[in-house]
XYZ file of C-alpha atoms in Angstrom:
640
model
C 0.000 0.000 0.000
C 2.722 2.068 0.753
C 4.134 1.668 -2.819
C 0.530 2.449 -4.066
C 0.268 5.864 -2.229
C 3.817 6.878 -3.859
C 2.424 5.661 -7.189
C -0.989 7.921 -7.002
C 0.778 11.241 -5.517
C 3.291 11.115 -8.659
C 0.248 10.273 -10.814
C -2.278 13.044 -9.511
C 0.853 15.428 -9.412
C 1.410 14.530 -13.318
C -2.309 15.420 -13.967
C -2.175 18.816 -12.142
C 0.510 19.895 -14.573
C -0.892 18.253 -17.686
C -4.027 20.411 -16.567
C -1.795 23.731 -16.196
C -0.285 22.850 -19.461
C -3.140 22.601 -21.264
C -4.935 25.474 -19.799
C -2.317 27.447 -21.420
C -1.939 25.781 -24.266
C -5.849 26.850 -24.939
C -5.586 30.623 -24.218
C -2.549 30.392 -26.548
C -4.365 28.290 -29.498
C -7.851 28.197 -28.824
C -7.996 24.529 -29.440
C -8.675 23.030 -25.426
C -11.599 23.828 -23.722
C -12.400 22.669 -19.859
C -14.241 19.817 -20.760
C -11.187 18.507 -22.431
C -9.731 18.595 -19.280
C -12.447 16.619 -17.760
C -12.189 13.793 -19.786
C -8.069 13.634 -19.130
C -8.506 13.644 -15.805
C -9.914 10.262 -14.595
C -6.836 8.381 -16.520
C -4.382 8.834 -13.940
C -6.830 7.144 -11.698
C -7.281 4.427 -13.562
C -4.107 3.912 -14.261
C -3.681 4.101 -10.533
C -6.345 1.190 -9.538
C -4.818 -1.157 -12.830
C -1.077 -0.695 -11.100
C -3.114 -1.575 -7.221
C -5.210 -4.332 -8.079
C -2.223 -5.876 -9.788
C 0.035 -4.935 -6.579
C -2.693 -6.946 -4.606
C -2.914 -9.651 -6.610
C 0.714 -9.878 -6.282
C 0.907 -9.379 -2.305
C -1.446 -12.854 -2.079
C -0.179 -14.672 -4.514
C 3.036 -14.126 -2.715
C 1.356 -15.113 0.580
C 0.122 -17.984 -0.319
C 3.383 -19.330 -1.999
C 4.921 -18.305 1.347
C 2.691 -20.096 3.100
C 2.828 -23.666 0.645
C 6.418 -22.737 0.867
C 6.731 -22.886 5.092
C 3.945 -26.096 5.207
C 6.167 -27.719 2.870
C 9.412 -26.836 4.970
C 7.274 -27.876 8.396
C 6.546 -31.309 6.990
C 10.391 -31.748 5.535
C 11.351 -30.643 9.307
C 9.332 -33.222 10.362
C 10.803 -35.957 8.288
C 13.835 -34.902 8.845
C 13.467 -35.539 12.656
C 11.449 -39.124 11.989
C 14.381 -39.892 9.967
C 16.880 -38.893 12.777
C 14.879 -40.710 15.583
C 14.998 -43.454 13.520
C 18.516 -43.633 12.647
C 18.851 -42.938 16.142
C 17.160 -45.750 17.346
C 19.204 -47.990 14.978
C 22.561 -47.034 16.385
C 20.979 -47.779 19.257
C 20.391 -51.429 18.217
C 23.395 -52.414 16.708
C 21.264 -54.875 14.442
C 18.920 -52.269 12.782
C 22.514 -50.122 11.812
C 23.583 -49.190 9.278
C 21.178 -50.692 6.974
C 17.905 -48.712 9.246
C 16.728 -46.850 5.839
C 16.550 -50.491 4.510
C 12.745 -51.292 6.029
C 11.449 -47.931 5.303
C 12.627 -48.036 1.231
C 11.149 -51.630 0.829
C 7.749 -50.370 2.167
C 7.855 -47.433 -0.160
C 8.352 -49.834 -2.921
C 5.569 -52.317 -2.017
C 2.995 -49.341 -1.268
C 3.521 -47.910 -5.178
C 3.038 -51.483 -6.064
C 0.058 -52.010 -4.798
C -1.548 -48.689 -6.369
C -1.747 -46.894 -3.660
C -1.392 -42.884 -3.392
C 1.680 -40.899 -2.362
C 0.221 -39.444 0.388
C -0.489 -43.090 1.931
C 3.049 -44.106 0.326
C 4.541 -41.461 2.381
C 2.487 -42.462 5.627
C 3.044 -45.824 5.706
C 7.212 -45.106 5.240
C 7.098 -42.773 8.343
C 5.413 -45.881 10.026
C 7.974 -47.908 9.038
C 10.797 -45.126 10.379
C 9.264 -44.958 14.002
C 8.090 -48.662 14.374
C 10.836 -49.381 16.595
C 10.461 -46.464 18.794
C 9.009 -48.426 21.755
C 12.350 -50.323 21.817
C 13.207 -47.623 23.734
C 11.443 -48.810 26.705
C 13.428 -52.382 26.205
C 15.768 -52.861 28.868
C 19.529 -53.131 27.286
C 20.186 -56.236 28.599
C 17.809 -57.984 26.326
C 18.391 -55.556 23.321
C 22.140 -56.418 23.541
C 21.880 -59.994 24.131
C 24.370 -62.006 22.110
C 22.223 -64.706 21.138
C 18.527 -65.646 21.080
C 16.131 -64.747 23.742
C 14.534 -66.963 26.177
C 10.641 -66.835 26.505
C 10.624 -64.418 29.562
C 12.882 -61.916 27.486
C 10.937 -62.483 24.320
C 7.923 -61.215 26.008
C 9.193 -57.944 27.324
C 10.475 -57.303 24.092
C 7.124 -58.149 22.430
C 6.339 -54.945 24.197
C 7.923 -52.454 22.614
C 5.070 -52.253 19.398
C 2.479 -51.122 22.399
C 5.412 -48.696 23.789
C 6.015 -46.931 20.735
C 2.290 -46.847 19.739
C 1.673 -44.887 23.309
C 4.326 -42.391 22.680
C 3.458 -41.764 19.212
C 0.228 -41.159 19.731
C 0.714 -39.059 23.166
C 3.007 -37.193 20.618
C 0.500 -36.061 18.228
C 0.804 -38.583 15.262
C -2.074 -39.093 12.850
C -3.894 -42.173 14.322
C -3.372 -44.573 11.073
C 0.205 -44.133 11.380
C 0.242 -45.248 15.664
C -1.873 -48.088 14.575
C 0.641 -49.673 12.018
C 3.135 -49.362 14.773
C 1.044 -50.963 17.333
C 0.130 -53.951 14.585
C 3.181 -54.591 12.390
C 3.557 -57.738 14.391
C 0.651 -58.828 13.711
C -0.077 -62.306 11.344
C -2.537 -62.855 8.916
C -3.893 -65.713 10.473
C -3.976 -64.197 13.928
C -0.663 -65.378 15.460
C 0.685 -62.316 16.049
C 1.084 -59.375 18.581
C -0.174 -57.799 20.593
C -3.821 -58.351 20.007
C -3.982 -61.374 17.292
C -5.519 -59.455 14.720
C -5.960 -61.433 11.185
C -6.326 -60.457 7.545
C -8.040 -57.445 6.845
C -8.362 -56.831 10.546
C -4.943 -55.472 10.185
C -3.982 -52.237 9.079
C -2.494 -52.280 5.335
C 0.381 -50.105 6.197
C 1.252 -52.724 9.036
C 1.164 -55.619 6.401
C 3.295 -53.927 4.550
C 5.722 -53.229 7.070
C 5.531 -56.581 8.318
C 6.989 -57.970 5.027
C 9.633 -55.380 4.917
C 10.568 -56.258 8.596
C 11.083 -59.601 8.349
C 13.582 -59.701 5.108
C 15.396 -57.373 6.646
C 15.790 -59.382 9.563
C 16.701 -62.353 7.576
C 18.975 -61.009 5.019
C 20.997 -58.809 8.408
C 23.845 -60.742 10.213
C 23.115 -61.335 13.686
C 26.026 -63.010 16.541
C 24.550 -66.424 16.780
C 23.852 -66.661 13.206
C 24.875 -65.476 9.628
C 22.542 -63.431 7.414
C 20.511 -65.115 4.722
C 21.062 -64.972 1.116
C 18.772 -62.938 -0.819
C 16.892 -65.885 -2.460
C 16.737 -67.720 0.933
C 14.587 -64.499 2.488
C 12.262 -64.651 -0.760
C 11.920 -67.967 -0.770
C 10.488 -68.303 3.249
C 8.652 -64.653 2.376
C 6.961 -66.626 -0.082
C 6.277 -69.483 1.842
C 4.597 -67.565 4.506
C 2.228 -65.786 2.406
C -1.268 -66.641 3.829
C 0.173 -67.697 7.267
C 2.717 -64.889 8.364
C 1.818 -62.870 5.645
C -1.441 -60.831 3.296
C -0.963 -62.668 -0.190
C -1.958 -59.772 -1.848
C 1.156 -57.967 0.612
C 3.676 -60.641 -0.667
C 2.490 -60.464 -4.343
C 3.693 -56.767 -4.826
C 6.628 -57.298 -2.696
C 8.012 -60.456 -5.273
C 6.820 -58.151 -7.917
C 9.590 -55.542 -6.854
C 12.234 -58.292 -5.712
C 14.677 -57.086 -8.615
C 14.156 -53.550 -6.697
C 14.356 -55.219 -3.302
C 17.774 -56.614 -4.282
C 18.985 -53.804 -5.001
C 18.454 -52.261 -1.895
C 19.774 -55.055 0.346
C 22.995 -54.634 -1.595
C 22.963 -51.025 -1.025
C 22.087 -51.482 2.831
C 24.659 -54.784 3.200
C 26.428 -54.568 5.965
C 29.771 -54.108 3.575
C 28.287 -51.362 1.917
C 27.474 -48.407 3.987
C 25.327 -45.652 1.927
C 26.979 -42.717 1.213
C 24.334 -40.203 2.521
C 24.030 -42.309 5.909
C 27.119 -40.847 7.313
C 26.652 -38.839 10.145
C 28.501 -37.724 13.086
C 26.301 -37.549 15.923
C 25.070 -40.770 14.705
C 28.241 -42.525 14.648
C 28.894 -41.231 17.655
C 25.642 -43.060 18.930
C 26.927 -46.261 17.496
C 30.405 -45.941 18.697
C 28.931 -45.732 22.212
C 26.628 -48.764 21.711
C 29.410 -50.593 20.309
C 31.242 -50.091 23.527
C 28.552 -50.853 25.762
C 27.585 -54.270 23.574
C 31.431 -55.351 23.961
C 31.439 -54.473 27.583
C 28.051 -56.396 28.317
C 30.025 -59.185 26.381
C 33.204 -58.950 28.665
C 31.033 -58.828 31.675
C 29.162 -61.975 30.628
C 31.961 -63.783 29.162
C 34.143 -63.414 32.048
C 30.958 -64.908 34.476
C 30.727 -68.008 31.783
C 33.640 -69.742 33.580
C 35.074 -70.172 36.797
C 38.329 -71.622 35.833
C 41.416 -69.491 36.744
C 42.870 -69.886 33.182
C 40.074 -69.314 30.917
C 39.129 -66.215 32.698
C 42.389 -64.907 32.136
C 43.306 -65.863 28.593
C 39.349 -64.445 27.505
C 40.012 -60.821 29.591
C 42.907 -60.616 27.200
C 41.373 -61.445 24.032
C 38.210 -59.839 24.669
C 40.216 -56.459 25.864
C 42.698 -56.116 23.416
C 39.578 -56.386 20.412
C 37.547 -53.875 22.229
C 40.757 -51.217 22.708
C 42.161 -52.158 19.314
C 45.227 -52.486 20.340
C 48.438 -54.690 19.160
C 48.586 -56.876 22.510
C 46.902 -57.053 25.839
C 48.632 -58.656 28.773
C 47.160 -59.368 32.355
C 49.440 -59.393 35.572
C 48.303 -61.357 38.371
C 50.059 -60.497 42.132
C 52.928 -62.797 42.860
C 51.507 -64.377 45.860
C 55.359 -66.038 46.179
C 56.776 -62.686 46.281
C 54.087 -59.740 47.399
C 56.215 -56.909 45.210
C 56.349 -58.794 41.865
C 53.629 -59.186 39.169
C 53.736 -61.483 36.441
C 52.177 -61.889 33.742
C 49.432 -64.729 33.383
C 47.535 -64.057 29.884
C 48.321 -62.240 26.749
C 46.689 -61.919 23.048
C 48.007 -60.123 20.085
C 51.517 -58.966 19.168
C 54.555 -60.696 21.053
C 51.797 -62.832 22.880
C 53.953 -65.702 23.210
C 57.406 -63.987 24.719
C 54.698 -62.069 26.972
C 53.934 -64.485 28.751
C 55.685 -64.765 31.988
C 56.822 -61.061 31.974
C 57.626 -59.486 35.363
C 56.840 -56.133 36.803
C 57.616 -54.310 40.148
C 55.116 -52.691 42.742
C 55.908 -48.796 42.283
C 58.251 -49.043 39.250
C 56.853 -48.059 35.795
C 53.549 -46.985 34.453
C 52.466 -50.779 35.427
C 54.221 -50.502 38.849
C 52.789 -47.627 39.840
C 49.354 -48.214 38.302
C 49.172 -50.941 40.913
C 50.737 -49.364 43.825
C 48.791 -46.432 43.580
C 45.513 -48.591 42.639
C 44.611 -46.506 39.405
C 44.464 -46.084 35.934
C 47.629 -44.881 33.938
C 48.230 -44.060 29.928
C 51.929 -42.705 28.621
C 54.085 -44.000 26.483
C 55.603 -47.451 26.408
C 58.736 -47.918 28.780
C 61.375 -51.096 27.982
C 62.202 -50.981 31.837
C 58.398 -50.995 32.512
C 58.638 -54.853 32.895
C 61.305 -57.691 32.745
C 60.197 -60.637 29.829
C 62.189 -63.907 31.073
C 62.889 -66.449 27.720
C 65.188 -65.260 25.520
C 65.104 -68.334 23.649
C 60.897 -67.484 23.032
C 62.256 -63.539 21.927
C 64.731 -64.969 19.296
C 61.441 -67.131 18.199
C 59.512 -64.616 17.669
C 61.542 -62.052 15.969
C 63.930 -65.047 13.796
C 66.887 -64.283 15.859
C 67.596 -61.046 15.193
C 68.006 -59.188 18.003
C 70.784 -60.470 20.446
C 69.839 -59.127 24.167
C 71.799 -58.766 27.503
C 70.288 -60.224 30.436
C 67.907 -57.691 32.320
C 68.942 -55.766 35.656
C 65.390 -57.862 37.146
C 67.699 -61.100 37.243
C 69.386 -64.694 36.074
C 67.587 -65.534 32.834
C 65.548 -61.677 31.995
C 65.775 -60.106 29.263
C 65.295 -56.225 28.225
C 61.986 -55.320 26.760
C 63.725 -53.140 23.926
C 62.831 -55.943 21.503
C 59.287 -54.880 21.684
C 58.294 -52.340 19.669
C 55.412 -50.645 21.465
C 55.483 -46.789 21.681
C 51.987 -46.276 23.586
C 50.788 -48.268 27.262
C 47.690 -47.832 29.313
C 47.333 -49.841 32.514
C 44.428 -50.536 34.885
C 44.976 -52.048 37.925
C 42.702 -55.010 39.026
C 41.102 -54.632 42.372
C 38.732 -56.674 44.102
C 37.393 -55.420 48.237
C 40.237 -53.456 48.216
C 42.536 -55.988 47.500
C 45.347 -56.039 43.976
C 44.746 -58.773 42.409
C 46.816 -57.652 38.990
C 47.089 -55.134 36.384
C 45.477 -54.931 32.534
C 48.093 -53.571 29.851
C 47.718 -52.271 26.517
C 49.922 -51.935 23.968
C 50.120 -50.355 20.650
C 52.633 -49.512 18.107
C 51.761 -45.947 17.431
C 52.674 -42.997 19.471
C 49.916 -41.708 21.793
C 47.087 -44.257 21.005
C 45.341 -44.122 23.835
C 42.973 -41.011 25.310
C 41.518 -40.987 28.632
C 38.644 -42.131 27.319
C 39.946 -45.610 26.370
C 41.227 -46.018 30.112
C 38.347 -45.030 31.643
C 36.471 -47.855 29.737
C 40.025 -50.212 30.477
C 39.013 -48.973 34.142
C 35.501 -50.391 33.762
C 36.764 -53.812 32.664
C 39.140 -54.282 35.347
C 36.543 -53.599 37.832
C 34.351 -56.471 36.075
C 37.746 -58.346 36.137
C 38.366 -58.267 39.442
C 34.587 -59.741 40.206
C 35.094 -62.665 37.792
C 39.178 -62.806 38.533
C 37.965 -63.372 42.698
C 35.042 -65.881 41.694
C 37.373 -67.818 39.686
C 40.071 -67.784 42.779
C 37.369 -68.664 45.372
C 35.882 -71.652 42.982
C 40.160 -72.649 42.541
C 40.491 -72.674 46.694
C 37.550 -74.266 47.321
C 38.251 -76.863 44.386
C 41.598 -77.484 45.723
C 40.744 -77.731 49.417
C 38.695 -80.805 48.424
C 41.485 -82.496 46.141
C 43.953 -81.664 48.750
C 44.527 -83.913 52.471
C 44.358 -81.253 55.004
C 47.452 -82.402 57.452
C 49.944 -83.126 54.618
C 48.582 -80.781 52.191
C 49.629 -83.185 49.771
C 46.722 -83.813 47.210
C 43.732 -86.341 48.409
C 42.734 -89.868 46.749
C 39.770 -87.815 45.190
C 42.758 -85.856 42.754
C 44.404 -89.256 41.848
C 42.325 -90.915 39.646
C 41.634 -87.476 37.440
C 45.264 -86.656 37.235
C 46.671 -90.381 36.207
C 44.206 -90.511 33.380
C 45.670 -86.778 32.287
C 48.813 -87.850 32.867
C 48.371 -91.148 31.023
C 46.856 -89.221 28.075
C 50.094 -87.133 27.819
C 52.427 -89.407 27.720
C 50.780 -91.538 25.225
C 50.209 -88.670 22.892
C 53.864 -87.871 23.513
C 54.899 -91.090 23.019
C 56.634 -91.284 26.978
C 56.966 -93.709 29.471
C 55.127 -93.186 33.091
C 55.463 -94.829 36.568
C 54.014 -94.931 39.470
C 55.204 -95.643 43.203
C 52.535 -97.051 45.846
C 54.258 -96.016 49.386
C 52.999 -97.965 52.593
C 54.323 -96.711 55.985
C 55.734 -99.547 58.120
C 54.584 -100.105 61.677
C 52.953 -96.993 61.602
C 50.274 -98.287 64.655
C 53.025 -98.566 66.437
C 54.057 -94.770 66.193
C 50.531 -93.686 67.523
C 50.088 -96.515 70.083
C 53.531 -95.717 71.746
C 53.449 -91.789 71.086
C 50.123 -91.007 70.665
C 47.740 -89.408 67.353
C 49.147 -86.117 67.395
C 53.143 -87.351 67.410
C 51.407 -89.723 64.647
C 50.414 -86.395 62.448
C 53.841 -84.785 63.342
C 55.264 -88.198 61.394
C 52.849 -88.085 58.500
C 53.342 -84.200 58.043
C 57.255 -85.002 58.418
C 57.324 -87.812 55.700
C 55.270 -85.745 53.070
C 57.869 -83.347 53.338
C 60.645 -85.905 52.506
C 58.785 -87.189 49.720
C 58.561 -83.409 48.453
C 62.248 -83.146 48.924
C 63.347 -86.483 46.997
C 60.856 -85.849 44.266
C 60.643 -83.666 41.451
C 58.763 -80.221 40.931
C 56.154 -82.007 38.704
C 55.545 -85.310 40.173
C 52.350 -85.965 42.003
C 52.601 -87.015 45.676
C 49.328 -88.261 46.976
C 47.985 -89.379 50.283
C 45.674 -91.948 49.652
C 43.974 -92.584 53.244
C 45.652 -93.474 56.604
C 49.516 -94.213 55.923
C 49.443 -94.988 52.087
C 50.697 -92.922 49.260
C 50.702 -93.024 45.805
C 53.312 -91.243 43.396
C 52.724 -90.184 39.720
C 56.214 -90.186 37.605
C 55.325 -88.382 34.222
C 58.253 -89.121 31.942
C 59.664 -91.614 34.279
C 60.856 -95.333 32.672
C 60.435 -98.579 35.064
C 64.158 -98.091 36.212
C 64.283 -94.569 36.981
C 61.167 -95.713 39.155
C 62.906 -98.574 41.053
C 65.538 -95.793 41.776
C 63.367 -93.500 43.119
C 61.803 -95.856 45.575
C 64.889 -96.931 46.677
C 65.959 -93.418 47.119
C 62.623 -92.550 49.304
C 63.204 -95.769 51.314
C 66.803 -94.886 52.304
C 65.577 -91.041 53.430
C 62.582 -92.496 54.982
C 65.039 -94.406 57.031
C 67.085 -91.639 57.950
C 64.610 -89.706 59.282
C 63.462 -92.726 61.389
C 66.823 -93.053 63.024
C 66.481 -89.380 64.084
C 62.971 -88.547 64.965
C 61.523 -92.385 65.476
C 63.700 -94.101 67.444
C 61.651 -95.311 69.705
C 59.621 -97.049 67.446
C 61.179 -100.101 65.798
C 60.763 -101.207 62.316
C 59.184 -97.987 60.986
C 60.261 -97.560 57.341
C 58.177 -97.357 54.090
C 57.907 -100.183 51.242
C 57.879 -98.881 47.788
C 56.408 -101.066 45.214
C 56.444 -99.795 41.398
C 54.821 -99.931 38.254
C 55.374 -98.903 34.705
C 52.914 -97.767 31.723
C 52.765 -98.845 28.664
C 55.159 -101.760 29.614
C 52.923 -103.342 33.184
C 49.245 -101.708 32.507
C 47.133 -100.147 30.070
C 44.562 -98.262 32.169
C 44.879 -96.465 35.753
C 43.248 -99.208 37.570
C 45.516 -102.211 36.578
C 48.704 -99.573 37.035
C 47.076 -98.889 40.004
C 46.799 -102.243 41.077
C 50.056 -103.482 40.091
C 52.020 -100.608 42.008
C 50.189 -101.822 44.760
C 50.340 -105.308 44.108
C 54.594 -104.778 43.896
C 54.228 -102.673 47.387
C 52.722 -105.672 49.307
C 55.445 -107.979 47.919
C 58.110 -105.543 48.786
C 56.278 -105.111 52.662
C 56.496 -108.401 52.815
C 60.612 -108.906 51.836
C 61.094 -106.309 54.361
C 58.982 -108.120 56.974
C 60.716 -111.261 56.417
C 64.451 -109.522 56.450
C 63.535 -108.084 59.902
C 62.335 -111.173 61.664
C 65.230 -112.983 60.359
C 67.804 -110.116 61.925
């Protein structure tokens, strides 16, 4: 309007002179008269209405494009944020990323097919975007469950169609689009969920979607199982038609399967779209990712109780969540309280690793532990003290030539390894070190804060699974072990000669065992009593321990009898031993059981393959052998 008043004052000011003009123009000529003037003057104004109306007409035609203009930028804003929520919800679940825009693209394809309009094309893919909102309301420990779910955690994640229908529709959404949310579970002949709808009972969009859903879910990798092929998914899609599935549904989806291919190739887990990438979404996924490999750790470490598996699958599991070149866990020295050595490693140098010592307070690992806290810096060669040279010269084909370490006899310096970057969490169960997790990597500065603080999470459900393993390994070895000797209990024997046996048959070696019988033991604890009896039995163990080797079994198998496992031991390297045993056995009598006439051991002896072929008939011939030898020894006394 503003523009119009400008446009009428310059118009009625043009007029005013045309009229001055041709007022003079008449005195001067005779030729104008006043009605001439008349009849010029309305022009102006007409010319002024033409230029308003067409102003006006401009002014709403300009509103209204403005208008289709902002409705059409609402609704993209709104897709825009469906879209988000959705890919959201799929880095969420690390099975619906990165191929979420998978489900939503089928449906589009299937909808066209089946005639409808693209207003209800467009519907039914936003139902297909949000379907999985109500997963939100899942608890995590079922959505990141690496495997199949058992019937209790089926159910509660049966309710996440209701969930998302109730937020959906508490957030505004057009009623047909909750519904196919709340039914795209749903079966054509009434199997489905929540309320066992059937055929047309079901809403069309949620047909559609159910189709879409289920491909996707066969074609998609999951932990426990590998995706299926293409024709495998259309070939059970198929099948289903009529049970799972609306015929008419299935009909337009096969009709598009050249389409459908297409897409699943796009959306394969090798093949990322291009326009999928974003940041804050990857970010999301990154963070799942972490917590689905820490709910792994936790539950992998709680799968077993034995010391060594715990150990070896904290490394493994650790170094492939860190991505580093080598984990290695350090368990507390219980020999020596200011030493940690190293019980487990996985990746690079794994194998020279193994066995590598650290000090309490020395080093990012020594002071990591003494100080009971997280530590990241660079690697240090004098961090810890590896102990095989022979395994170093292995690993790296003898090229490097080492000095022994300052740490002692038979170290070796770390400067073989080739690690530039270390972070170290200690292990700590009720207050107590039980060890240390390391990481290495070759690169310089590999590791942020970030990475410890998760490292610092899976020590913490290391030292839970790390003190449930060592309670079960006390516990197990109080039973398998005779309380006064502490030498192990008839109850280990029969396990550990069939191990044994295995061994040495696989390695081709020769085994023996020794059956041990105390003589005139009664007499000991009728003349001196029970508990100068257990001082004996405690005393004789020990000899035992001191004429065998490291690695030979001594057990006590019930009153005064013992039994001896020699791994790698022929027939005469037996009948040496026993005769060795008797002679210190002896000794010790003429010291400490004077009193007591006759006590001694017999030592009987039997060799595998050559004697026996099982445990029991080794068994029994080592004992079998003792009894003759008791009796020689019987006879030789009463005849001196």
């Amino acid at each position: 309007m503003a523009i119009g008043r400008i446009l009428w004052s310059l118009l009625a000011g043009l007029a005013a002179s045309t009229a001055v003009v041709l007022s003079g123009y008449a005195q001067a000529h005779g030729r104008l008269g006043v009605w001439d003037l008349l009849l010029a003057a309305p022009w102006p104004y007409v010319a002024y209405r033409i230029l308003a109306d067409r102003a006006g007409d401009r002014g709403s035609q300009t509103a209204a494009e403005s208008a289709a203009t902002m409705a059409d930028d609402v609704g993209t804003a709104y897709r825009a944020a469906a879209e988000a929520l959705a890919s959201a919800i799929g880095a969420k679940d690390s099975y619906i990323h990165p191929h979420s825009g998978r489900v939503p693209r089928i449906c589009e394809l299937v909808a066209r097919k089946l005639g409808l309009d693209e207003s209800q094309v467009q519907r039914i893919r936003l139902g297909a975007l949000v379907r999985d909102v109500g997963k939100l309301g899942v608890p995590d420990y079922i959505l990141l469950k690496p495997g199949p779910l058992d019937a209790e955690e089926f159910a509660k994640m049966r309710n996440h169609a209701a969930i998302g229908a109730r937020l959906l529709r508490e957030s505004g959404l057009p009623d047909d689009i909750v519904e196919m949310v709340l039914h795209h579970h749903e079966k054509h002949d009434g199997t489905g969920y929540p309320d066992h709808l059937s055929a047309d009972c079901i809403p069309l969009g949620s047909r559609v979607i159910a189709v879409a859903v289920v491909y996707d879910a066969l074609v998609s990798d999951r932990c426990y199982r590998s995706g299926w092929s293409h024709s495998e998914a259309i070939e059970h899609i198929h099948g289903a038609s009529g049970s799972s599935f609306d015929p008419d549904v299935v009909g337009a989806f096969l009709a598009v399967e050249p389409e459908i291919q297409a897409i699943d190739s796009r959306y394969s887990d090798h093949a990322v779209p291009e326009d999928s990438s974003c940041a804050a979404i990857d970010s999301i996924t990154q963070a799942n990712r972490e917590l689905i490999a820490l709910f792994d750790i936790a539950q992998t470490l709680s799968s077993t109780l034995e010391m060594d598996e715990v150990l070896a699958l904290l490394a493994n599991r650790t170094r492939r969540l860190l991505q580093a070149s080598s984990c290695v866990v350090f368990v507390a020295d219980k020999d020596h309280p200011k030493s940690l050595v190293a019980k487990a490693a996985s990746g690079r140098f794994e194998d020279i690793m193994i066995g590598a010592r650290a000090r309490c307070g020395k080093g990012i690992t020594g002071k990591a532990a003494a100080h009971m806290e997280p530590r990241v810096g660079s690697f240090d060669p004098n961090d810890i003290t590896l102990t095989s040279l022979s395994h170093i010269a292995a690993a790296t084909g003898g090229s490097h030539r080492l000095p022994p370490a300052a740490g002692g006899p038979g170290g070796v310096e770390s400067t073989t390894l080739d690690f530039r970057s270390c972070a170290v969490a200690p292990i700590v169960s009720f207050g107590e070190l039980i060890g240390t997790i390391n990481i290495y990597d070759a690169s310089s500065h590999a590791f942020t804060h970030d990475q410890a603080r998760i490292l610092a999470f899976v020590a913490h459900q290391a030292g839970m699974a790390l003190q449930n393993a060592k309670a079960f390994e006390d516990a197990r070895d109080c039973a398998l072990r005779d309380p006064l000797t502490n030498l192990r209990n008839g109850r280990f024997l029969r396990h550990c000669l069939e191990r044994e046996m295995s061994r040495c048959s696989r390695l081709g070696e020769p085994l023996s065992v020794l059956g041990i019988d105390l003589d005139n033991f009664k007499a000991v604890n009728d003349q001196l009593g029970h508990e100068a009896g257990d001082v004996v039995l405690r005393d004789v163990a020990d000899v035992f321990r001191h004429e065998l080797r490291d690695y030979d079994v001594i057990v006590r198998n019930g009153g005064d009898e013992f039994v001896v496992v020699l791994p790698g031991t022929s027939s005469e390297e037996a009948w040496q031993t026993a005769e060795r045993i008797q002679t210190a056995v002896e000794a010790y009598a003429e010291h400490h059981v004077a009193g007591v006439p006759g006590f001694g051991a017999s030592v009987g002896a039997a060799s595998y393959p050559g004697e026996a072929v099982d445990a029991t008939s080794l068994l029994a011939r080592a004992d079998a052998s003792m009894y003759r030898e008791k009796r020689s020894r019987k006879q030789h006394r009463l005849a001196a």
